[in-house]
C-alpha positions as YAML, in Angstrom:
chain: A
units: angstrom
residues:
- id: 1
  name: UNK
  ca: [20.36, 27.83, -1.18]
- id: 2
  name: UNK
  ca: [20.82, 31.13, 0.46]
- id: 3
  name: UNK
  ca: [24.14, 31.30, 2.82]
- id: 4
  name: UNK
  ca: [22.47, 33.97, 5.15]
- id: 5
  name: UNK
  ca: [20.60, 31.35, 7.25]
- id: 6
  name: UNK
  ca: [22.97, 31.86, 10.36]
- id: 7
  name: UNK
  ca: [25.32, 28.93, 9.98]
- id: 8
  name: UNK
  ca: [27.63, 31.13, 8.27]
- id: 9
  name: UNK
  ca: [29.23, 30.87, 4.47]
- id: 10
  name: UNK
  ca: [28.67, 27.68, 3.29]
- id: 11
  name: UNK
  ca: [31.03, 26.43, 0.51]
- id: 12
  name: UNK
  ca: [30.41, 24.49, -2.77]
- id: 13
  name: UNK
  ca: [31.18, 21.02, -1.19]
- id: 14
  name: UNK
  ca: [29.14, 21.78, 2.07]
- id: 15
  name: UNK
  ca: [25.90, 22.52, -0.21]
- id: 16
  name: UNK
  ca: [26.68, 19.91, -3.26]
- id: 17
  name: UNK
  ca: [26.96, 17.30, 0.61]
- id: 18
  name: UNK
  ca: [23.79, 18.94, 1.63]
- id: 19
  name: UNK
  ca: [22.17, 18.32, -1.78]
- id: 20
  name: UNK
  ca: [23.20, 14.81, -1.78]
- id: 21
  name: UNK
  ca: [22.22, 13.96, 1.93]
- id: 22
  name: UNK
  ca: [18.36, 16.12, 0.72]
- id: 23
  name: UNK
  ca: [18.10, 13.66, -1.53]
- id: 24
  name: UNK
  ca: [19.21, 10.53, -0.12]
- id: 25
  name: UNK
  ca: [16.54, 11.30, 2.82]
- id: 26
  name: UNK
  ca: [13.85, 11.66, 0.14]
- id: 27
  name: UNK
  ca: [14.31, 8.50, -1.26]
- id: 28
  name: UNK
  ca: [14.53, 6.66, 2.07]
- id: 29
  name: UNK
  ca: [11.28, 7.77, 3.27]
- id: 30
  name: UNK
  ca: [9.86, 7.27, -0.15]
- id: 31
  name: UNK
  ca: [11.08, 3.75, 0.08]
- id: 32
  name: UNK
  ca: [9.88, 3.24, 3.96]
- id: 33
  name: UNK
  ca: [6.58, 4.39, 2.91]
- id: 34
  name: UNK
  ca: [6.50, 2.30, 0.04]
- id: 35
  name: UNK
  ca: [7.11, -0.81, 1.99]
- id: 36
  name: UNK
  ca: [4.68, -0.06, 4.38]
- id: 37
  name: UNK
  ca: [2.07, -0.11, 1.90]
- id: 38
  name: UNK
  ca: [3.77, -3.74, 0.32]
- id: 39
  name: UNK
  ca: [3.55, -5.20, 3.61]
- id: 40
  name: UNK
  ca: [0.17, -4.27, 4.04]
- id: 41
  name: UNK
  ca: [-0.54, -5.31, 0.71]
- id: 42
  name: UNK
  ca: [1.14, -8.82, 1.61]
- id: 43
  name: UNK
  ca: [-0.65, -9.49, 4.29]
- id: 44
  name: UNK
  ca: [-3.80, -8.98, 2.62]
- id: 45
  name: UNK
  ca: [-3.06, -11.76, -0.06]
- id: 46
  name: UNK
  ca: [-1.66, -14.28, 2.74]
- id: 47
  name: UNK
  ca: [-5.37, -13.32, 4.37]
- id: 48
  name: UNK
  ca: [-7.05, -14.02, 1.43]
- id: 49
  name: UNK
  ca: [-5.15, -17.47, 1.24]
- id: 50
  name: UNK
  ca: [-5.57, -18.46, 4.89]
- id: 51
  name: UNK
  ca: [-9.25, -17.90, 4.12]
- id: 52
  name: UNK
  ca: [-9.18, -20.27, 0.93]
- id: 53
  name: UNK
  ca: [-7.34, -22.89, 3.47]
- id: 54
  name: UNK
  ca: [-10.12, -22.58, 5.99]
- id: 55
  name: UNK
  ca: [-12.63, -23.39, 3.57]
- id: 56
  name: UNK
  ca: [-10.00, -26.38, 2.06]
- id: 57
  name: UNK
  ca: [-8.87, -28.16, 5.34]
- id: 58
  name: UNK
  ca: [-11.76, -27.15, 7.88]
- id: 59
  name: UNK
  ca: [-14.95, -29.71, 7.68]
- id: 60
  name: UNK
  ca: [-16.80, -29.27, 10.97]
- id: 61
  name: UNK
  ca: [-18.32, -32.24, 10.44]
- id: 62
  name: UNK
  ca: [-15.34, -34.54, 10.49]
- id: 63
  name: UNK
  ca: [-13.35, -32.22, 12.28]
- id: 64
  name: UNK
  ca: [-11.66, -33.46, 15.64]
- id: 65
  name: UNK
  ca: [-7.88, -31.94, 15.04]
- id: 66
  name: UNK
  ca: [-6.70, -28.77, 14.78]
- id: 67
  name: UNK
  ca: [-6.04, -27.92, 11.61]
- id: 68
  name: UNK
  ca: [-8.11, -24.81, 12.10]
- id: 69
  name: UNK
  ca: [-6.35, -23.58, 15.30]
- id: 70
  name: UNK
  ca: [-2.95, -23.78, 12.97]
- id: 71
  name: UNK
  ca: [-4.59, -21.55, 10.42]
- id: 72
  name: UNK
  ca: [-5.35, -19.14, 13.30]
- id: 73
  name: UNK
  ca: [-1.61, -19.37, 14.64]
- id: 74
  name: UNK
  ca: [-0.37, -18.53, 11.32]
- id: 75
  name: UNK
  ca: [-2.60, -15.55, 10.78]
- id: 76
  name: UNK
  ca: [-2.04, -13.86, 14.11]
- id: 77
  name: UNK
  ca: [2.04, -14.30, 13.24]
- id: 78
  name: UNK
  ca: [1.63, -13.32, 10.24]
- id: 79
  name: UNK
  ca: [-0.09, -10.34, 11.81]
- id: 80
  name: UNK
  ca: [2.01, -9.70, 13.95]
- id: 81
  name: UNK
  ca: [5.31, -9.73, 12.06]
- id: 82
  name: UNK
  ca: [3.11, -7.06, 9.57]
- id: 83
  name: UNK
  ca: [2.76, -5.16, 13.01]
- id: 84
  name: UNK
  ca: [6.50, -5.20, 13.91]
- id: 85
  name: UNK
  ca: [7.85, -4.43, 9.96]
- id: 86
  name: UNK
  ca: [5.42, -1.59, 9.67]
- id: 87
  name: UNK
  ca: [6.64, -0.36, 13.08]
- id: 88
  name: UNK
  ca: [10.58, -0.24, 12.04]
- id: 89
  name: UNK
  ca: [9.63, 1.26, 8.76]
- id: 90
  name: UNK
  ca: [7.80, 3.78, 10.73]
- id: 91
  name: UNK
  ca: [10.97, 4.39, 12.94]
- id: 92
  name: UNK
  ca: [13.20, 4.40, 9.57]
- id: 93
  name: UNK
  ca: [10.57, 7.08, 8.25]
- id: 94
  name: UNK
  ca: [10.66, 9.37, 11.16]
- id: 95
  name: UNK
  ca: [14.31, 9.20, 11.29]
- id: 96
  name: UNK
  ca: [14.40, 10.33, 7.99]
- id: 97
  name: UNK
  ca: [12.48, 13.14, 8.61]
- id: 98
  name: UNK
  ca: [14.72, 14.39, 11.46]
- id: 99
  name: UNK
  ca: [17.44, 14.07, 9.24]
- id: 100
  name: UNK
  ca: [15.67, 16.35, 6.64]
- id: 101
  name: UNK
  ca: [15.04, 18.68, 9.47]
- id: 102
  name: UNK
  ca: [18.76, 18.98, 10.29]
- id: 103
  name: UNK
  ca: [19.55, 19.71, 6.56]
- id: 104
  name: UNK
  ca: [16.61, 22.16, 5.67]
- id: 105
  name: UNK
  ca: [18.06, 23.94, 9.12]
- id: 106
  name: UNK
  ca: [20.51, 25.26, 6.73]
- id: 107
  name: UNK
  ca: [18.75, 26.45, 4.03]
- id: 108
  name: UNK
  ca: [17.77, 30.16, 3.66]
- id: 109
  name: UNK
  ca: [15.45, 32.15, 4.94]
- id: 110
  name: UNK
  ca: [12.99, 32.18, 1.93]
- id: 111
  name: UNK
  ca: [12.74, 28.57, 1.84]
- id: 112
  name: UNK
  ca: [12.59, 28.26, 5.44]
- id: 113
  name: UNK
  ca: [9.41, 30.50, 4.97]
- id: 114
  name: UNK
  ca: [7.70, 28.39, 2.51]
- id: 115
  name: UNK
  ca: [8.61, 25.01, 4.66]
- id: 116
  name: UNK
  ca: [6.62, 26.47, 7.83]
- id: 117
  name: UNK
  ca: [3.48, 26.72, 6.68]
- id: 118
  name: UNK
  ca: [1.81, 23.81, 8.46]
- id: 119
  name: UNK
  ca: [0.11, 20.82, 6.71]
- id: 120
  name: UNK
  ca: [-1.37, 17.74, 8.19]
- id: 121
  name: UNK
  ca: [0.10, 14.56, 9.69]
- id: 122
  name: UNK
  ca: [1.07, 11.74, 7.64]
- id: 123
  name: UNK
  ca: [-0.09, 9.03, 9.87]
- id: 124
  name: UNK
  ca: [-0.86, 6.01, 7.12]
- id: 125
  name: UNK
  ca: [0.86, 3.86, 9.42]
- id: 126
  name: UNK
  ca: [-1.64, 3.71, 11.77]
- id: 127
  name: UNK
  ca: [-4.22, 2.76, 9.13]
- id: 128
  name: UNK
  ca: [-2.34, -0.10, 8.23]
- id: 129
  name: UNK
  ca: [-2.04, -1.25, 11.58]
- id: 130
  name: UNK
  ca: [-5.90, -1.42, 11.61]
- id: 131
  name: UNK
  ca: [-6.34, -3.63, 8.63]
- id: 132
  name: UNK
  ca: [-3.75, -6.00, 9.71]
- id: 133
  name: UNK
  ca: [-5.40, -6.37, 12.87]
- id: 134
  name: UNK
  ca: [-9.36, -6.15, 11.07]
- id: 135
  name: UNK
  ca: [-8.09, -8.83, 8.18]
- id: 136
  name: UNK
  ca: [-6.91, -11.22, 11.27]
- id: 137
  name: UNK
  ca: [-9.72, -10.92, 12.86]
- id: 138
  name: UNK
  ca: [-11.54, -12.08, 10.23]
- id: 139
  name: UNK
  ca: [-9.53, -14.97, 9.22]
- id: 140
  name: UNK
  ca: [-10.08, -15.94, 13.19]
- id: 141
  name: UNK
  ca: [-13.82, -15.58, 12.86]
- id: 142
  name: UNK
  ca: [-14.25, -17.19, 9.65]
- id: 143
  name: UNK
  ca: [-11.95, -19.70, 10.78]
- id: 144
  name: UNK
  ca: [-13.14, -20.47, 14.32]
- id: 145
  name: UNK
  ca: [-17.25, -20.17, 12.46]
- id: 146
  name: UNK
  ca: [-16.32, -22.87, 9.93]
- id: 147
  name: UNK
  ca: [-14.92, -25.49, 13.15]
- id: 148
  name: UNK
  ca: [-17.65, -24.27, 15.25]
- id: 149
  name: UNK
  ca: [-20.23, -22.17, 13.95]
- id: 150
  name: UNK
  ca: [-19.24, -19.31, 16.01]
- id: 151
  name: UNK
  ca: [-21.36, -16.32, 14.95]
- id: 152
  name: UNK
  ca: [-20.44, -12.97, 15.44]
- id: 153
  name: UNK
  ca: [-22.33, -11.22, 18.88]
- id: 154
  name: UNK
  ca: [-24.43, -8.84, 15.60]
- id: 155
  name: UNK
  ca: [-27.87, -7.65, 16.86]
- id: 156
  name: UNK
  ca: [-30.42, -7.57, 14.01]
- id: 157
  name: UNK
  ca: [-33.52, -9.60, 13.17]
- id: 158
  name: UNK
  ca: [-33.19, -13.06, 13.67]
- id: 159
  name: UNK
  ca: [-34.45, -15.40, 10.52]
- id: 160
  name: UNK
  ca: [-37.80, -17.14, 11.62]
- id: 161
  name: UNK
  ca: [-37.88, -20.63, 11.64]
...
């Protein structure tokens, strides 16, 4: 680290500190981002599982409770919990980042060179968000097509009888 980035000289403890809280901000986002993907990956398996229940416990023929309306409760909280932990992950992440903006503030200037060269967005979040919401909607569908033979509004040829 080069002490000539304006802050003044830094001593050994302030840039062993700023070492340690470099690191320590790595590994937290690596962490958030890693539990991101584990709670996406979660929900996808509870999905898949909610889908062999719909085809265990929905008949449409005997059907008269509501056995598949519970199925569709528990997939849109289990949704929505995915929704909300993604979210605070997301907040932990861009924390993180704000705090590795404070301590790359006082690196020098050659590194501060090589760190503003732009590079995309890291938006994954927002993927996951959509597969939460896509694999709940179809858990609903299949869910609500088993009870009731709801089809989904596709256009396309229709079989002949």
């Amino acid at each position: 680290m080069d002490s000539t980035s304006g802050f003044g000289e830094l001593s050994d403890i302030d840039r062993s500190e700023l070492q340690m809280a470099y690191g320590a901000c790595v590994a937290d986002i690596e962490l958030f981002t890693r539990q991101q993907w584990w709670a996406g990956a979660y929900a996808l398996v509870i999905y898949a599982l909610l889908l062999a229940g719909v085809h265990q416990l929905v008949d449409p023929i005997t059907e008269g409770g509501v056995r598949h309306w519970v199925l569709v409760v528990i997939t849109w909280a289990i949704c929505l919990y995915g929704l909300l932990a993604i979210k605070r992950m997301q907040i932990s992440i861009v924390v993180g980042r704000r705090r590795l903006d404070r301590v790359r503030a006082h690196f020098g200037r050659a590194f501060q060179e090589i760190w503003s060269i732009a590079r995309p967005r890291e938006d994954i979040h927002r993927m996951l968000y959509g597969v939460m919401v896509l694999g709940a909607v179809l858990v609903t569908w299949m869910a609500l097509d088993k009870a009731y033979a709801v089809s989904l509004p596709l256009s396309g040829p229709t079989p002949l009888p």
